[in-house]
Amino acid sequence: MSEQETFGLAEEFTRYRRTVLEEVEVPGPAAVRRTVRGRGRRRWVATAGAVLALFGGSALGYATMNGPDHRPGPVEPTPSGSPAPTPSGPESPTPSPSAPSGSPTPGVPDGRFSRSQLLGASVTLPAWRAGRGCPTSGVKISGENREGVNWLVALDHGDVDGDGAVETMALVQCGLGTGGPMQVVAFDRDETGKVVTLGRVVATTIDKPQWLFALDVVDDGTVRVQVGDIAPGGGWAAKWSQRQWRGYRWKDGSFTQVSGPTSFGPNPNLADVAVTTGDLVLKVADDGSRTGTATVRIRNRGTGPVAHVALRLGVPAVVRADVDGWERCTGVPETIDPIVCGLGQLAAGAEIRLDLDFHVFKGDTVSTDKADVEVQPMDSERDVLPDVSRADNLVQMKIIYG
């Protein structure tokens, strides 16, 4: 480039600077602050855009559902750009993600009800066994054990029909006197949210099982119920009932037992003992006192052993236990009415014979000629067991002066 051309170019550049600078406003403090805010806002928008692009729309949706409810601030206008070119040709279908194992089938209502929800709902129960019973249709289950109502004993949840949604299992009893029939019922929820009855799992019977103790739903949908052979009440304690865990599964529209025992053996606490006795003949001894021997037999007629057997002898206080025949007894006092003889365990079908000696001191007079002789079966904790035949547990011994 020649010197003349260089000089002309510099002159043009000088004229351009003079013209432009005359039209430029010198920025004051306010303009500087606006400029700084604008730059900061543009940097924030650019940064936010990069973050959203990195995490994608799912993160944005999660923040929208779970974050605090803030009002959006003013948005800087952004220049519109040309849309990205769309590739020609058919799109490759994107496979939809498969549902995780155990997830509910789409459209299946969740049948989980809490205790309060079930107590507040109107339900229909499977029919109670024949005879006097509680209502079954359009009733509310009670939270209290009262006469003539259906009351909720236990509750558990699990997917019992395999639809991926949870159902509710309820142990319900019809309150009649001190007991009443019991059943485990499966409840579900319909499309409107109401409680519907899926079916009965198991119920008590007049024979066995007579009682339902507990309820448990395991992961594979099996409903486990602890059943008892004999219902507590009427002198029968719950601890004496034989208990079994039985499992039930939903199949073809009903529940069927799939695990556990199907019957009960003889109950070892259902005792059947009997006692017999001979007369007590009191004869005068050389020292003027009276002595005599009475034979007592105790037999276990039951099918199982009895943990403890106690013999009670209601003889008058002046008739005392003598030396012989009492060796097998435990805890025998000399001067108490009645005399109690502890005999320990008695095997099924076994018999004990006791030849018991008595004496009456000289000058003492026997006030009666009869004495009660009673046998009592007991459990391992020394609680008296009911006997299937109470008539042969108590007999009378005759006291005869010889």
PDB file of N, CA, C and O in Angstrom, residues 31-64:
ATOM      1  N   ALA A  31     -26.756   3.915  34.705  1.00  0.00           N
ATOM      2  CA  ALA A  31     -26.560   3.111  33.500  1.00  0.00           C
ATOM      3  C   ALA A  31     -25.596   1.975  33.754  1.00  0.00           C
ATOM      4  O   ALA A  31     -25.756   0.861  33.241  1.00  0.00           O
ATOM      5  N   VAL A  32     -24.577   2.253  34.555  1.00  0.00           N
ATOM      6  CA  VAL A  32     -23.623   1.190  34.877  1.00  0.00           C
ATOM      7  C   VAL A  32     -24.311   0.049  35.614  1.00  0.00           C
ATOM      8  O   VAL A  32     -24.104  -1.119  35.329  1.00  0.00           O
ATOM      9  N   ARG A  33     -25.196   0.397  36.617  1.00  0.00           N
ATOM     10  CA  ARG A  33     -25.891  -0.661  37.363  1.00  0.00           C
ATOM     11  C   ARG A  33     -26.794  -1.478  36.449  1.00  0.00           C
ATOM     12  O   ARG A  33     -26.905  -2.696  36.570  1.00  0.00           O
ATOM     13  N   ARG A  34     -27.488  -0.786  35.511  1.00  0.00           N
ATOM     14  CA  ARG A  34     -28.357  -1.531  34.588  1.00  0.00           C
ATOM     15  C   ARG A  34     -27.538  -2.480  33.741  1.00  0.00           C
ATOM     16  O   ARG A  34     -27.933  -3.609  33.469  1.00  0.00           O
ATOM     17  N   THR A  35     -26.401  -1.973  33.318  1.00  0.00           N
ATOM     18  CA  THR A  35     -25.555  -2.813  32.471  1.00  0.00           C
ATOM     19  C   THR A  35     -25.075  -4.038  33.222  1.00  0.00           C
ATOM     20  O   THR A  35     -25.099  -5.155  32.727  1.00  0.00           O
ATOM     21  N   VAL A  36     -24.648  -3.853  34.501  1.00  0.00           N
ATOM     22  CA  VAL A  36     -24.167  -4.970  35.310  1.00  0.00           C
ATOM     23  C   VAL A  36     -25.277  -5.981  35.559  1.00  0.00           C
ATOM     24  O   VAL A  36     -25.082  -7.185  35.453  1.00  0.00           O
ATOM     25  N   ARG A  37     -26.502  -5.457  35.902  1.00  0.00           N
ATOM     26  CA  ARG A  37     -27.618  -6.391  36.127  1.00  0.00           C
ATOM     27  C   ARG A  37     -27.941  -7.167  34.878  1.00  0.00           C
ATOM     28  O   ARG A  37     -28.250  -8.351  34.909  1.00  0.00           O
ATOM     29  N   GLY A  38     -27.928  -6.497  33.751  1.00  0.00           N
ATOM     30  CA  GLY A  38     -28.234  -7.174  32.493  1.00  0.00           C
ATOM     31  C   GLY A  38     -27.244  -8.272  32.196  1.00  0.00           C
ATOM     32  O   GLY A  38     -27.591  -9.362  31.786  1.00  0.00           O
ATOM     33  N   ARG A  39     -25.958  -7.936  32.418  1.00  0.00           N
ATOM     34  CA  ARG A  39     -24.954  -8.959  32.165  1.00  0.00           C
ATOM     35  C   ARG A  39     -25.110 -10.147  33.123  1.00  0.00           C
ATOM     36  O   ARG A  39     -24.995 -11.304  32.723  1.00  0.00           O
ATOM     37  N   GLY A  40     -25.366  -9.826  34.413  1.00  0.00           N
ATOM     38  CA  GLY A  40     -25.564 -10.913  35.381  1.00  0.00           C
ATOM     39  C   GLY A  40     -26.753 -11.768  35.040  1.00  0.00           C
ATOM     40  O   GLY A  40     -26.734 -13.005  35.154  1.00  0.00           O
ATOM     41  N   ARG A  41     -27.860 -11.116  34.633  1.00  0.00           N
ATOM     42  CA  ARG A  41     -29.067 -11.879  34.282  1.00  0.00           C
ATOM     43  C   ARG A  41     -28.811 -12.774  33.088  1.00  0.00           C
ATOM     44  O   ARG A  41     -29.227 -13.914  33.035  1.00  0.00           O
ATOM     45  N   ARG A  42     -28.053 -12.221  32.095  1.00  0.00           N
ATOM     46  CA  ARG A  42     -27.795 -13.042  30.914  1.00  0.00           C
ATOM     47  C   ARG A  42     -26.901 -14.225  31.263  1.00  0.00           C
ATOM     48  O   ARG A  42     -27.071 -15.326  30.746  1.00  0.00           O
ATOM     49  N   ARG A  43     -25.934 -13.963  32.186  1.00  0.00           N
ATOM     50  CA  ARG A  43     -25.105 -15.088  32.600  1.00  0.00           C
ATOM     51  C   ARG A  43     -25.931 -16.141  33.334  1.00  0.00           C
ATOM     52  O   ARG A  43     -25.736 -17.334  33.166  1.00  0.00           O
ATOM     53  N   TRP A  44     -26.903 -15.713  34.205  1.00  0.00           N
ATOM     54  CA  TRP A  44     -27.758 -16.650  34.930  1.00  0.00           C
ATOM     55  C   TRP A  44     -28.625 -17.476  33.987  1.00  0.00           C
ATOM     56  O   TRP A  44     -28.768 -18.678  34.126  1.00  0.00           O
ATOM     57  N   VAL A  45     -29.208 -16.811  32.985  1.00  0.00           N
ATOM     58  CA  VAL A  45     -30.040 -17.503  32.004  1.00  0.00           C
ATOM     59  C   VAL A  45     -29.219 -18.520  31.255  1.00  0.00           C
ATOM     60  O   VAL A  45     -29.626 -19.661  31.028  1.00  0.00           O
ATOM     61  N   ALA A  46     -28.014 -18.128  30.875  1.00  0.00           N
ATOM     62  CA  ALA A  46     -27.165 -19.055  30.138  1.00  0.00           C
ATOM     63  C   ALA A  46     -26.779 -20.236  31.005  1.00  0.00           C
ATOM     64  O   ALA A  46     -26.789 -21.387  30.568  1.00  0.00           O
ATOM     65  N   THR A  47     -26.469 -19.989  32.292  1.00  0.00           N
ATOM     66  CA  THR A  47     -26.091 -21.078  33.204  1.00  0.00           C
ATOM     67  C   THR A  47     -27.263 -22.016  33.454  1.00  0.00           C
ATOM     68  O   THR A  47     -27.131 -23.237  33.447  1.00  0.00           O
ATOM     69  N   ALA A  48     -28.454 -21.456  33.729  1.00  0.00           N
ATOM     70  CA  ALA A  48     -29.647 -22.272  33.966  1.00  0.00           C
ATOM     71  C   ALA A  48     -29.969 -23.125  32.755  1.00  0.00           C
ATOM     72  O   ALA A  48     -30.354 -24.285  32.873  1.00  0.00           O
ATOM     73  N   GLY A  49     -29.821 -22.569  31.600  1.00  0.00           N
ATOM     74  CA  GLY A  49     -30.086 -23.338  30.392  1.00  0.00           C
ATOM     75  C   GLY A  49     -29.144 -24.507  30.265  1.00  0.00           C
ATOM     76  O   GLY A  49     -29.531 -25.607  29.879  1.00  0.00           O
ATOM     77  N   ALA A  50     -27.879 -24.284  30.622  1.00  0.00           N
ATOM     78  CA  ALA A  50     -26.915 -25.376  30.547  1.00  0.00           C
ATOM     79  C   ALA A  50     -27.258 -26.486  31.545  1.00  0.00           C
ATOM     80  O   ALA A  50     -27.157 -27.669  31.249  1.00  0.00           O
ATOM     81  N   VAL A  51     -27.680 -26.099  32.771  1.00  0.00           N
ATOM     82  CA  VAL A  51     -28.034 -27.096  33.790  1.00  0.00           C
ATOM     83  C   VAL A  51     -29.238 -27.905  33.356  1.00  0.00           C
ATOM     84  O   VAL A  51     -29.276 -29.125  33.473  1.00  0.00           O
ATOM     85  N   LEU A  52     -30.269 -27.214  32.846  1.00  0.00           N
ATOM     86  CA  LEU A  52     -31.466 -27.929  32.398  1.00  0.00           C
ATOM     87  C   LEU A  52     -31.152 -28.850  31.249  1.00  0.00           C
ATOM     88  O   LEU A  52     -31.691 -29.951  31.149  1.00  0.00           O
ATOM     89  N   ALA A  53     -30.292 -28.408  30.369  1.00  0.00           N
ATOM     90  CA  ALA A  53     -29.917 -29.270  29.258  1.00  0.00           C
ATOM     91  C   ALA A  53     -29.176 -30.496  29.755  1.00  0.00           C
ATOM     92  O   ALA A  53     -29.291 -31.583  29.207  1.00  0.00           O
ATOM     93  N   LEU A  54     -28.419 -30.341  30.856  1.00  0.00           N
ATOM     94  CA  LEU A  54     -27.646 -31.448  31.389  1.00  0.00           C
ATOM     95  C   LEU A  54     -28.541 -32.480  32.066  1.00  0.00           C
ATOM     96  O   LEU A  54     -28.406 -33.678  31.864  1.00  0.00           O
ATOM     97  N   PHE A  55     -29.486 -32.050  32.908  1.00  0.00           N
ATOM     98  CA  PHE A  55     -30.317 -32.978  33.676  1.00  0.00           C
ATOM     99  C   PHE A  55     -31.582 -33.395  32.956  1.00  0.00           C
ATOM    100  O   PHE A  55     -32.195 -34.372  33.311  1.00  0.00           O
ATOM    101  N   GLY A  56     -32.038 -32.654  31.993  1.00  0.00           N
ATOM    102  CA  GLY A  56     -33.200 -33.082  31.220  1.00  0.00           C
ATOM    103  C   GLY A  56     -34.511 -32.718  31.889  1.00  0.00           C
ATOM    104  O   GLY A  56     -34.575 -32.180  32.972  1.00  0.00           O
ATOM    105  N   GLY A  57     -35.608 -33.072  31.186  1.00  0.00           N
ATOM    106  CA  GLY A  57     -36.946 -32.669  31.622  1.00  0.00           C
ATOM    107  C   GLY A  57     -37.398 -33.356  32.884  1.00  0.00           C
ATOM    108  O   GLY A  57     -38.216 -32.843  33.610  1.00  0.00           O
ATOM    109  N   SER A  58     -36.883 -34.608  33.196  1.00  0.00           N
ATOM    110  CA  SER A  58     -37.350 -35.279  34.407  1.00  0.00           C
ATOM    111  C   SER A  58     -36.965 -34.514  35.649  1.00  0.00           C
ATOM    112  O   SER A  58     -37.716 -34.437  36.605  1.00  0.00           O
ATOM    113  N   ALA A  59     -35.760 -33.935  35.677  1.00  0.00           N
ATOM    114  CA  ALA A  59     -35.343 -33.150  36.847  1.00  0.00           C
ATOM    115  C   ALA A  59     -36.202 -31.916  36.997  1.00  0.00           C
ATOM    116  O   ALA A  59     -36.558 -31.514  38.103  1.00  0.00           O
ATOM    117  N   LEU A  60     -36.552 -31.289  35.888  1.00  0.00           N
ATOM    118  CA  LEU A  60     -37.402 -30.112  35.944  1.00  0.00           C
ATOM    119  C   LEU A  60     -38.771 -30.471  36.509  1.00  0.00           C
ATOM    120  O   LEU A  60     -39.329 -29.771  37.347  1.00  0.00           O
ATOM    121  N   GLY A  61     -39.319 -31.638  36.059  1.00  0.00           N
ATOM    122  CA  GLY A  61     -40.628 -32.039  36.572  1.00  0.00           C
ATOM    123  C   GLY A  61     -40.579 -32.345  38.052  1.00  0.00           C
ATOM    124  O   GLY A  61     -41.482 -32.029  38.803  1.00  0.00           O
ATOM    125  N   TYR A  62     -39.518 -33.010  38.524  1.00  0.00           N
ATOM    126  CA  TYR A  62     -39.388 -33.315  39.949  1.00  0.00           C
ATOM    127  C   TYR A  62     -39.320 -32.046  40.775  1.00  0.00           C
ATOM    128  O   TYR A  62     -39.947 -31.924  41.819  1.00  0.00           O
ATOM    129  N   ALA A  63     -38.523 -31.047  40.289  1.00  0.00           N
ATOM    130  CA  ALA A  63     -38.408 -29.785  41.029  1.00  0.00           C
ATOM    131  C   ALA A  63     -39.738 -29.052  41.070  1.00  0.00           C
ATOM    132  O   ALA A  63     -40.095 -28.430  42.068  1.00  0.00           O
ATOM    133  N   THR A  64     -40.498 -29.162  39.997  1.00  0.00           N
ATOM    134  CA  THR A  64     -41.799 -28.487  39.958  1.00  0.00           C
ATOM    135  C   THR A  64     -42.755 -29.095  40.983  1.00  0.00           C
ATOM    136  O   THR A  64     -43.514 -28.397  41.653  1.00  0.00           O
TER     137      THR A  64
END
